[in-house]
Amino acid sequence: MSVTTITKQNFQSEVLHADKPVLLDFWAGWCGPCRMVSPIVDEIAAERSDIKVGKINVDEEPELAARFGIMSIPTLVVMKEGRIVSQMVGARPKAQILAML
């Protein structure tokens, strides 16, 4: 599967009403650690059809960042059935990200 860009317009349909777990990557273009995590998140999206992967640019979607209380990026959040089940801040190796799922 590919990565979906999540906005406040599609958040409800893509995340809250998703029929499988959703891995959200909160990021920004100016963030070095975000650029390190991004290819890993893309890889996971390509390899795992059992999850949905979305990216939220905190500069373009400040309301979503505020809704999740994002203070540092990158922040990775796993949601199931509309609820946060796991959250991790900072650049992490692929194995740690997969362990969240």
Coordinates of C-alpha atoms in Angstrom, one line a residue:
M1 CA 0.0 0.0 0.0
S2 CA 1.1 3.6 -0.4
V3 CA 1.3 6.3 2.1
T4 CA -1.7 8.6 2.4
T5 CA -1.3 12.3 3.1
I6 CA -3.7 13.0 6.1
T7 CA -5.4 16.4 6.3
K8 CA -8.2 17.6 8.5
Q9 CA -10.5 17.1 5.5
N10 CA -9.8 13.4 5.2
F11 CA -8.8 12.5 8.8
Q12 CA -12.2 11.1 9.7
S13 CA -12.6 8.9 6.7
E14 CA -8.9 7.8 6.4
V15 CA -8.1 7.4 10.1
L16 CA -11.1 7.3 12.4
H17 CA -13.2 5.0 10.1
A18 CA -10.2 2.9 8.9
D19 CA -10.9 -0.8 8.8
K20 CA -7.4 -1.7 9.9
P21 CA -4.7 -0.2 12.2
V22 CA -3.3 3.2 11.1
L23 CA 0.3 4.3 11.5
L24 CA 0.5 8.1 11.5
D25 CA 3.8 9.9 11.0
F26 CA 3.8 13.5 12.2
W27 CA 6.6 15.3 10.5
A28 CA 7.9 18.6 8.9
G29 CA 10.1 19.2 5.9
W30 CA 12.7 21.1 8.0
C31 CA 13.1 18.3 10.5
G32 CA 16.3 16.2 10.1
P33 CA 15.1 13.2 12.2
C34 CA 11.8 13.2 10.2
R35 CA 13.8 12.8 7.0
M36 CA 15.5 9.8 8.5
V37 CA 12.2 8.1 9.5
S38 CA 10.3 8.9 6.3
P39 CA 11.9 6.2 4.1
I40 CA 11.4 3.6 6.9
V41 CA 7.7 4.6 7.1
D42 CA 7.4 4.4 3.3
E43 CA 9.0 0.9 3.4
I44 CA 6.6 -0.3 6.0
A45 CA 3.7 1.0 3.9
A46 CA 4.9 -0.9 0.9
E47 CA 5.5 -4.1 2.9
R48 CA 2.4 -4.3 5.1
S49 CA -1.1 -4.5 3.5
D50 CA -2.6 -5.2 6.9
I51 CA -2.2 -1.6 8.0
K52 CA -2.8 1.9 6.6
V53 CA 0.0 4.4 6.7
G54 CA -0.5 8.2 6.8
K55 CA 1.7 11.2 7.1
I56 CA 0.7 14.5 8.7
N57 CA 2.8 17.6 8.0
V58 CA 2.5 19.5 11.3
D59 CA 3.2 22.8 9.5
E60 CA 0.3 22.3 7.1
E61 CA -2.0 20.7 9.6
P62 CA -1.5 22.5 12.9
E63 CA -5.0 21.6 14.1
L64 CA -4.3 17.8 13.8
A65 CA -0.9 18.3 15.6
A66 CA -2.6 20.1 18.4
R67 CA -5.4 17.5 18.6
F68 CA -2.8 14.8 19.2
G69 CA -0.7 17.1 21.6
I70 CA 2.3 16.8 19.3
M71 CA 5.2 18.6 21.0
S72 CA 8.2 17.0 19.2
I73 CA 8.6 15.5 15.8
P74 CA 8.9 13.0 14.4
T75 CA 6.1 11.4 16.4
L76 CA 4.6 8.1 15.3
V77 CA 1.1 7.1 16.5
V78 CA -0.8 3.8 16.0
M79 CA -4.5 4.1 16.0
K80 CA -7.0 1.2 16.1
E81 CA -10.8 1.7 15.9
G82 CA -10.3 5.5 16.3
R83 CA -8.2 5.3 19.5
I84 CA -4.5 5.8 20.1
V85 CA -2.9 2.4 21.1
S86 CA 0.8 3.3 20.8
Q87 CA 2.9 6.4 20.4
M88 CA 6.6 7.0 20.0
V89 CA 8.7 10.2 19.7
G90 CA 11.9 10.6 17.8
A91 CA 13.8 8.8 15.0
R92 CA 13.6 5.0 15.6
P93 CA 14.9 2.0 13.8
K94 CA 12.4 0.0 11.7
A95 CA 12.2 -2.9 14.2
Q96 CA 11.0 -0.5 17.0
I97 CA 8.4 1.0 14.6
L98 CA 7.2 -2.4 13.6
A99 CA 7.0 -3.4 17.3
M100 CA 4.4 -0.6 17.8
L101 CA 2.1 -2.3 15.4

